[in-house]
Amino acid sequence: MSYQIAIMYGVSVLFAGLGAGLLLSLLRPSGPGKVYAFRMVGIMALALGVVLFASATAMWQWSAEGSVAP
């Protein structure tokens, strides 16, 4: 695994954790503005983390397939 793929995994975990943390913080009662903002940003950050994780996995598989000699 190259360092670019490792960085992509790290960023994906960071964003997924941030998104999950924002969504979990909604378990406590909050004002409507905070609920709206945390829900919107939390879902987008979580989605970004999932997409980056999938992209990093695809890049890892493609680089592994390209390095195998026939």
Short mmCIF file of C-alpha atoms in Angstrom, two decimals, residues 30-38:
data_model
loop_
_atom_site.label_atom_id
_atom_site.label_comp_id
_atom_site.label_asym_id
_atom_site.label_seq_id
_atom_site.Cartn_x
_atom_site.Cartn_y
_atom_site.Cartn_z
CA SER A 30 -30.55 21.04 21.32
CA GLY A 31 -32.04 24.03 19.57
CA PRO A 32 -33.51 23.69 16.09
CA GLY A 33 -30.64 25.57 14.41
CA LYS A 34 -28.01 23.33 15.98
CA VAL A 35 -29.98 20.21 15.10
CA TYR A 36 -30.29 21.32 11.46
CA ALA A 37 -26.63 22.24 11.12
CA PHE A 38 -25.27 19.17 12.93
#
